[in-house]
Amino acid sequence: MRLLVLGTGVMAKNQVANFLAIDGVEVVGAVDTDPVRLAEFADHFHIEKRFQTLEEAIAWGEFDSATNVTPDRIHHATSLALIAAGKHVFCEKPLAENYADALEMTETAEAAGVVNMVNLTYRNVAPLQRAREMVLAGELGTIRHVEASYLQSWLVSRAWGDWRTESRWLWRLSTGHGSNGVLGDVGIHILDFAAYGAATDIDHVFARLKTFNKAPGGQIGEYLLDANDSFTMSVDFTNGALGVIHATRWATGHLNELKLRIYGEKGSLEVIHRPDGSDLRGCFGEDIETATWRDIEVPAVLTNYQRFAEAVRTGKQDDPTFRHAANLQKVIDLAIVSEKERRELNLLEASEQDSPADKRIPPLTVVV
């Protein structure tokens, strides 16, 4: 696979390190509008071809796939350009800023027949994959309740850097700079963590979003700090289970922790992922009577990077697809409307009129 890297920021470095560890993958070019950052990145990874525009890279054309690691706002136009050029695309999350754009990207990629995947990185967590297998095998019985959380502390800790002075963090706090806040940034991860692990989809959502004052006047320089910092969400799943999902950047004492609990009639599972590792625990059989939880051994799994490279090699589409990420974006978009209008929304049914709160969002109905 001849890979082009579009965007050379922090996440691109992580991606390229993973891709270069895969046999048969060659990173042949890099693109960035910042010539200094581009040069430093390309020098570090010994990438010969360097471009300051995607148009220049496409005109060169000596690549068959691209990883799109640009800011969220840029994903839509750049991915469509790559697809039009017949290139396979591995896109960072979220797929787009809104469901309409994400759906356009999905339908265009599917019509073009190119491999399309989104880097929902926590699919790489082996305990999550094993939990899903156990749910699908019926080991938990009927799923009744799901709870999931994504806890970060970078608004109260400098472990990640100082968000007050660093643009790489400040833009994530400003809707004017393309951020949908914690809901758009890590919300898509925990929504996927919950729905994928529990092997079901979300079909109803009621959400609350909160933005806390973080600076005098709510602004630092050009950045208006108006993006949400925390969200809570109650959901219904298509398998009939009820769920509670929440995330925040104010979780003092939690650098980066995802937790999923799945409760079924025959047993329960708990997945915990932290920077220092991941665990899977279960409570089954006679242990239910004493509420005894036991560790479950989990084999290693392929990463998103490995599965994308294999999909390009074989021409066989793999998960997570653009369509899956677009469906998650629909949940996020409707959560924003739910907060604005204080109402529960049904993702699956359609009315004849769009929500007045946001015309980008597809038809929906109010559940009463």
Coordinates of C-alpha atoms in Angstrom, one line a residue:
M1 CA 0.0 0.0 0.0
R2 CA 1.4 3.4 -1.0
L3 CA 0.1 5.8 1.6
L4 CA -0.3 9.6 1.5
V5 CA -0.5 11.5 4.8
L6 CA -2.8 14.5 4.7
G7 CA -2.1 16.7 7.7
T8 CA 1.1 16.3 9.8
G9 CA 0.1 17.1 13.4
V10 CA 0.3 15.0 16.5
M11 CA -2.2 12.3 15.5
A12 CA -0.4 12.0 12.1
K13 CA 2.8 11.0 13.9
N14 CA 1.0 8.3 15.8
Q15 CA -0.7 7.0 12.7
V16 CA 2.4 6.9 10.6
A17 CA 4.4 5.1 13.3
N18 CA 1.6 2.4 13.3
F19 CA 1.4 2.2 9.5
L20 CA 5.2 1.9 9.0
A21 CA 5.2 -1.1 11.4
I22 CA 3.0 -3.0 8.9
D23 CA 4.6 -5.1 6.2
G24 CA 3.9 -3.9 2.7
V25 CA 3.0 -0.3 3.7
E26 CA 5.0 2.5 2.3
V27 CA 4.4 6.2 3.2
V28 CA 5.2 7.9 -0.1
G29 CA 4.1 11.5 0.5
A30 CA 2.9 14.1 3.0
V31 CA 0.7 17.2 2.7
D32 CA 0.5 20.2 5.0
T33 CA -0.2 23.9 4.5
D34 CA 2.5 24.7 7.1
P35 CA 5.9 24.3 5.4
V36 CA 7.9 24.2 8.6
R37 CA 5.7 21.5 10.2
L38 CA 5.6 19.6 6.9
A39 CA 9.4 19.6 6.6
E40 CA 9.9 18.5 10.3
F41 CA 7.4 15.7 9.9
A42 CA 8.7 14.4 6.5
D43 CA 12.3 14.6 7.7
H44 CA 11.5 12.6 10.8
F45 CA 9.8 9.8 8.8
H46 CA 12.1 10.1 5.8
I47 CA 9.2 10.9 3.4
E48 CA 10.6 12.3 0.1
K49 CA 7.5 13.8 -1.6
R50 CA 6.1 16.9 0.2
F51 CA 3.1 19.0 -0.9
Q52 CA 1.5 22.1 0.5
T53 CA -1.8 21.5 -1.2
L54 CA -3.8 18.3 -1.7
E55 CA -4.3 19.4 -5.3
E56 CA -0.6 19.1 -5.9
A57 CA -0.5 15.6 -4.3
I58 CA -3.4 14.4 -6.4
A59 CA -1.9 15.8 -9.6
W60 CA 1.3 13.8 -8.7
G61 CA -0.9 10.8 -8.0
E62 CA 1.7 8.1 -7.1
F63 CA -0.3 6.7 -4.2
D64 CA -3.3 4.4 -3.9
S65 CA -4.6 5.4 -0.4
A66 CA -4.5 8.3 2.0
T67 CA -5.0 8.9 5.7
N68 CA -6.8 12.1 6.4
V69 CA -5.5 13.6 9.6
T70 CA -6.6 17.2 9.0
P71 CA -8.8 19.2 11.4
D72 CA -12.4 18.1 11.6
R73 CA -13.7 21.0 9.5
I74 CA -11.4 19.9 6.6
H75 CA -12.4 16.2 6.4
H76 CA -15.4 16.7 4.1
A77 CA -13.8 18.6 1.2
T78 CA -10.5 16.7 1.3
S79 CA -12.0 13.3 1.5
L80 CA -14.3 14.0 -1.4
A81 CA -11.3 15.1 -3.5
L82 CA -9.4 11.9 -2.6
I83 CA -12.4 9.8 -3.4
A84 CA -12.9 11.6 -6.7
A85 CA -9.3 10.7 -7.5
G86 CA -10.1 7.0 -6.9
K87 CA -8.0 6.8 -3.7
H88 CA -8.9 4.7 -0.6
V89 CA -9.4 6.8 2.5
F90 CA -8.7 6.3 6.1
C91 CA -10.2 9.3 7.9
E92 CA -9.7 10.5 11.5
K93 CA -12.8 10.9 13.6
P94 CA -15.2 12.5 13.5
L95 CA -15.9 11.9 9.8
A96 CA -17.5 15.3 9.4
E97 CA -18.9 18.3 11.3
N98 CA -22.5 17.2 10.7
Y99 CA -24.5 14.2 9.5
A100 CA -25.3 15.7 6.1
D101 CA -21.7 16.1 5.2
A102 CA -20.8 12.7 6.6
L103 CA -23.6 11.1 4.6
E104 CA -22.4 12.7 1.4
M105 CA -18.9 11.4 2.1
T106 CA -20.3 7.9 2.8
E107 CA -22.5 7.7 -0.3
T108 CA -19.7 9.1 -2.5
A109 CA -17.2 6.6 -1.2
E110 CA -19.6 3.7 -1.6
A111 CA -20.5 4.7 -5.2
A112 CA -16.8 5.0 -6.1
G113 CA -16.1 1.6 -4.7
V114 CA -13.1 2.7 -2.6
V115 CA -12.2 1.4 0.8
N116 CA -13.4 3.8 3.4
M117 CA -12.7 3.6 7.1
V118 CA -12.7 5.9 10.1
N119 CA -10.1 5.8 12.8
L120 CA -12.3 5.1 15.9
T121 CA -9.1 4.2 17.8
Y122 CA -10.8 2.4 20.7
R123 CA -11.7 -0.4 18.4
N124 CA -8.1 -1.4 19.0
V125 CA -9.0 -2.2 22.6
A126 CA -9.0 -6.0 22.8
P127 CA -11.3 -6.3 25.8
L128 CA -14.0 -4.3 23.8
Q129 CA -13.7 -6.7 20.9
R130 CA -14.0 -9.7 23.3
A131 CA -17.0 -8.2 25.1
R132 CA -18.8 -7.8 21.8
E133 CA -18.1 -11.4 20.9
M134 CA -19.6 -12.6 24.2
V135 CA -22.7 -10.4 23.7
L136 CA -23.2 -11.8 20.2
A137 CA -22.7 -15.3 21.4
G138 CA -25.6 -14.8 23.9
E139 CA -23.4 -15.3 27.0
L140 CA -25.1 -12.4 28.7
G141 CA -28.6 -13.3 27.6
T142 CA -30.9 -10.4 26.8
I143 CA -29.2 -7.0 27.4
R144 CA -31.2 -4.8 29.7
H145 CA -28.9 -1.9 30.7
V146 CA -25.7 -0.2 29.4
E147 CA -23.6 2.5 31.0
A148 CA -20.6 4.1 29.4
S149 CA -18.3 7.0 30.3
Y150 CA -15.3 8.8 28.9
L151 CA -13.4 10.8 31.5
Q152 CA -10.6 13.3 30.8
S153 CA -9.0 15.8 33.0
W154 CA -7.1 18.2 30.7
L155 CA -9.2 21.2 31.8
V156 CA -7.9 20.8 35.4
S157 CA -4.5 19.2 34.7
R158 CA -1.4 20.1 32.6
A159 CA -0.6 16.5 32.0
W160 CA -1.7 17.0 28.4
G161 CA -0.2 20.5 28.1
D162 CA -1.6 23.9 29.0
W163 CA -4.8 24.5 27.1
R164 CA -4.8 28.1 28.1
T165 CA -1.8 28.8 25.9
E166 CA -1.7 26.0 23.3
S167 CA -3.7 26.3 20.1
R168 CA -3.8 22.6 19.6
W169 CA -6.1 22.5 22.6
L170 CA -7.8 25.9 22.4
W171 CA -9.5 25.1 19.1
R172 CA -11.2 22.2 20.7
L173 CA -13.0 24.6 23.0
S174 CA -14.3 26.9 20.3
T175 CA -17.2 26.2 17.9
G176 CA -15.9 29.0 15.7
H177 CA -12.8 27.0 15.1
G178 CA -14.7 23.9 14.1
S179 CA -15.2 22.1 17.4
N180 CA -18.4 20.4 18.6
G181 CA -16.9 20.2 22.1
V182 CA -16.5 17.1 24.1
L183 CA -19.6 15.7 22.4
G184 CA -18.0 15.9 18.9
D185 CA -14.5 15.2 20.0
V186 CA -14.6 12.2 22.4
G187 CA -18.4 11.7 22.3
I188 CA -18.1 9.8 19.1
H189 CA -15.6 7.5 20.8
I190 CA -17.8 6.6 23.7
L191 CA -20.9 6.3 21.6
D192 CA -19.0 3.8 19.5
F193 CA -17.6 2.1 22.6
A194 CA -21.1 1.6 24.0
A195 CA -22.9 0.6 20.9
Y196 CA -20.2 -1.6 19.4
G197 CA -19.4 -3.4 22.7
A198 CA -23.1 -4.0 23.4
A199 CA -23.6 -5.1 19.8
T200 CA -26.5 -2.8 19.1
D201 CA -27.4 0.6 17.8
I202 CA -28.9 3.7 19.4
D203 CA -32.3 4.7 18.3
H204 CA -33.5 7.3 20.8
V205 CA -31.5 10.1 22.5
F206 CA -32.1 12.7 25.2
A207 CA -29.0 14.8 25.9
R208 CA -27.8 17.7 28.1
L209 CA -24.7 19.7 27.3
K210 CA -22.8 22.1 29.5
T211 CA -20.2 24.7 28.8
F212 CA -18.4 26.1 31.9
N213 CA -16.8 29.5 32.2
K214 CA -13.0 29.0 31.8
A215 CA -11.6 32.5 31.2
P216 CA -12.7 36.2 31.7
G217 CA -15.4 36.9 29.2
G218 CA -15.3 33.3 28.0
Q219 CA -12.5 34.1 25.5
I220 CA -8.7 33.7 25.1
G221 CA -7.3 35.7 22.2
E222 CA -9.2 34.7 19.0
Y223 CA -10.8 31.7 20.7
L224 CA -14.4 32.1 22.0
L225 CA -14.6 29.2 24.5
D226 CA -18.2 28.2 23.8
A227 CA -17.9 24.5 22.9
N228 CA -19.4 22.1 25.4
D229 CA -17.1 20.7 28.1
S230 CA -19.4 17.9 29.4
F231 CA -22.5 15.9 28.3
T232 CA -24.9 13.4 29.7
M233 CA -27.1 11.3 27.5
S234 CA -29.9 8.8 28.1
V235 CA -30.5 6.5 25.2
D236 CA -32.6 3.6 24.0
F237 CA -30.9 0.9 22.0
T238 CA -32.5 -1.1 19.2
N239 CA -32.1 -4.3 21.2
G240 CA -34.5 -2.8 23.8
A241 CA -31.8 -1.9 26.4
L242 CA -31.7 1.4 28.2
G243 CA -28.4 3.3 28.4
V244 CA -26.6 6.1 30.1
I245 CA -23.6 7.7 28.4
H246 CA -21.6 10.6 29.6
A247 CA -18.2 12.4 29.0
T248 CA -16.3 15.3 30.4
R249 CA -13.0 17.1 30.4
W250 CA -13.4 18.0 34.1
A251 CA -12.8 14.5 35.5
T252 CA -10.1 15.3 38.0
G253 CA -7.9 12.3 38.6
H254 CA -8.8 10.7 35.2
L255 CA -6.3 11.4 32.4
N256 CA -8.1 9.4 29.7
E257 CA -10.5 6.6 30.9
L258 CA -13.2 4.8 29.0
K259 CA -15.6 2.5 30.9
L260 CA -18.4 0.3 29.6
R261 CA -20.7 -1.8 31.7
I262 CA -23.2 -4.2 30.0
Y263 CA -25.9 -5.8 32.1
G264 CA -27.8 -8.9 30.8
E265 CA -30.2 -11.4 32.2
K266 CA -27.5 -14.1 32.4
G267 CA -24.4 -12.0 33.3
S268 CA -22.6 -8.7 33.1
L269 CA -19.4 -7.4 31.7
E270 CA -17.1 -4.4 32.4
V271 CA -14.5 -3.0 30.1
I272 CA -12.1 -0.4 31.3
H273 CA -9.4 1.3 29.2
R274 CA -6.8 3.7 30.5
P275 CA -3.4 4.9 29.1
D276 CA -1.6 2.1 31.1
G277 CA -3.8 -0.7 29.8
S278 CA -7.2 -2.4 29.4
D279 CA -9.2 -4.9 31.4
L280 CA -12.3 -7.0 31.0
R281 CA -14.2 -8.4 34.0
G282 CA -17.4 -10.5 34.1
C283 CA -20.0 -11.7 36.6
F284 CA -21.7 -14.9 35.6
G285 CA -23.3 -18.1 36.9
E286 CA -23.1 -18.6 40.7
D287 CA -21.0 -15.4 41.0
I288 CA -24.2 -13.4 40.4
E289 CA -25.5 -14.4 43.8
T290 CA -22.4 -13.0 45.6
A291 CA -21.7 -10.1 43.1
T292 CA -18.2 -11.6 42.4
W293 CA -16.4 -10.2 39.4
R294 CA -13.6 -12.1 37.7
D295 CA -10.9 -11.0 35.2
I296 CA -11.3 -12.4 31.7
E297 CA -8.3 -13.2 29.5
V298 CA -8.4 -11.5 26.2
P299 CA -6.3 -12.3 23.0
A300 CA -4.7 -9.6 21.0
V301 CA -6.6 -8.0 18.1
L302 CA -5.7 -6.3 14.8
T303 CA -5.5 -2.6 14.9
N304 CA -7.5 -0.2 12.6
Y305 CA -4.3 0.5 10.7
Q306 CA -3.7 -3.2 10.0
R307 CA -7.2 -3.8 8.9
F308 CA -7.2 -0.8 6.6
A309 CA -4.0 -1.9 5.0
E310 CA -5.4 -5.4 4.5
A311 CA -8.7 -4.0 3.1
V312 CA -6.7 -2.0 0.5
R313 CA -4.6 -5.1 -0.3
T314 CA -7.7 -7.3 -0.8
G315 CA -10.2 -4.8 -1.9
K316 CA -12.6 -6.0 0.8
Q317 CA -14.2 -3.3 2.9
D318 CA -13.7 -3.6 6.7
D319 CA -15.0 -1.7 9.8
P320 CA -15.5 0.9 11.0
T321 CA -16.9 2.3 7.8
F322 CA -17.8 5.8 6.8
R323 CA -21.5 4.8 7.1
H324 CA -21.0 3.7 10.7
A325 CA -19.3 6.9 11.6
A326 CA -22.0 8.9 9.8
N327 CA -24.7 7.2 11.9
L328 CA -22.7 8.1 15.0
Q329 CA -22.6 11.7 13.8
K330 CA -26.4 11.6 13.4
V331 CA -26.6 10.8 17.1
I332 CA -24.3 13.7 17.9
D333 CA -26.3 16.1 15.8
L334 CA -29.5 15.1 17.4
A335 CA -28.0 15.3 20.8
I336 CA -27.3 19.0 20.1
V337 CA -30.9 19.5 19.0
S338 CA -32.1 17.6 22.1
E339 CA -30.2 20.0 24.3
K340 CA -31.5 23.1 22.5
E341 CA -35.1 21.9 22.5
R342 CA -35.2 19.9 25.7
R343 CA -36.8 16.9 24.0
E344 CA -36.1 13.2 23.3
L345 CA -35.5 12.4 19.6
N346 CA -36.0 9.3 17.6
L347 CA -33.2 8.5 15.1
L348 CA -35.1 5.9 13.1
E349 CA -38.5 7.5 12.2
A350 CA -38.9 10.5 9.9
S351 CA -41.3 13.4 9.8
E352 CA -41.9 15.7 6.9
Q353 CA -40.1 18.7 8.4
D354 CA -36.5 19.2 9.6
S355 CA -35.9 20.3 13.2
P356 CA -36.0 24.1 13.3
A357 CA -33.0 24.1 15.6
D358 CA -30.5 22.9 13.0
K359 CA -31.4 22.5 9.3
R360 CA -28.3 20.3 8.7
I361 CA -29.9 17.4 10.6
P362 CA -32.1 14.9 8.7
P363 CA -35.9 14.6 9.4
L364 CA -36.7 13.3 12.9
T365 CA -39.7 12.9 15.2
V366 CA -40.4 13.9 18.7
V367 CA -41.1 11.1 21.1
V368 CA -43.9 11.8 23.6

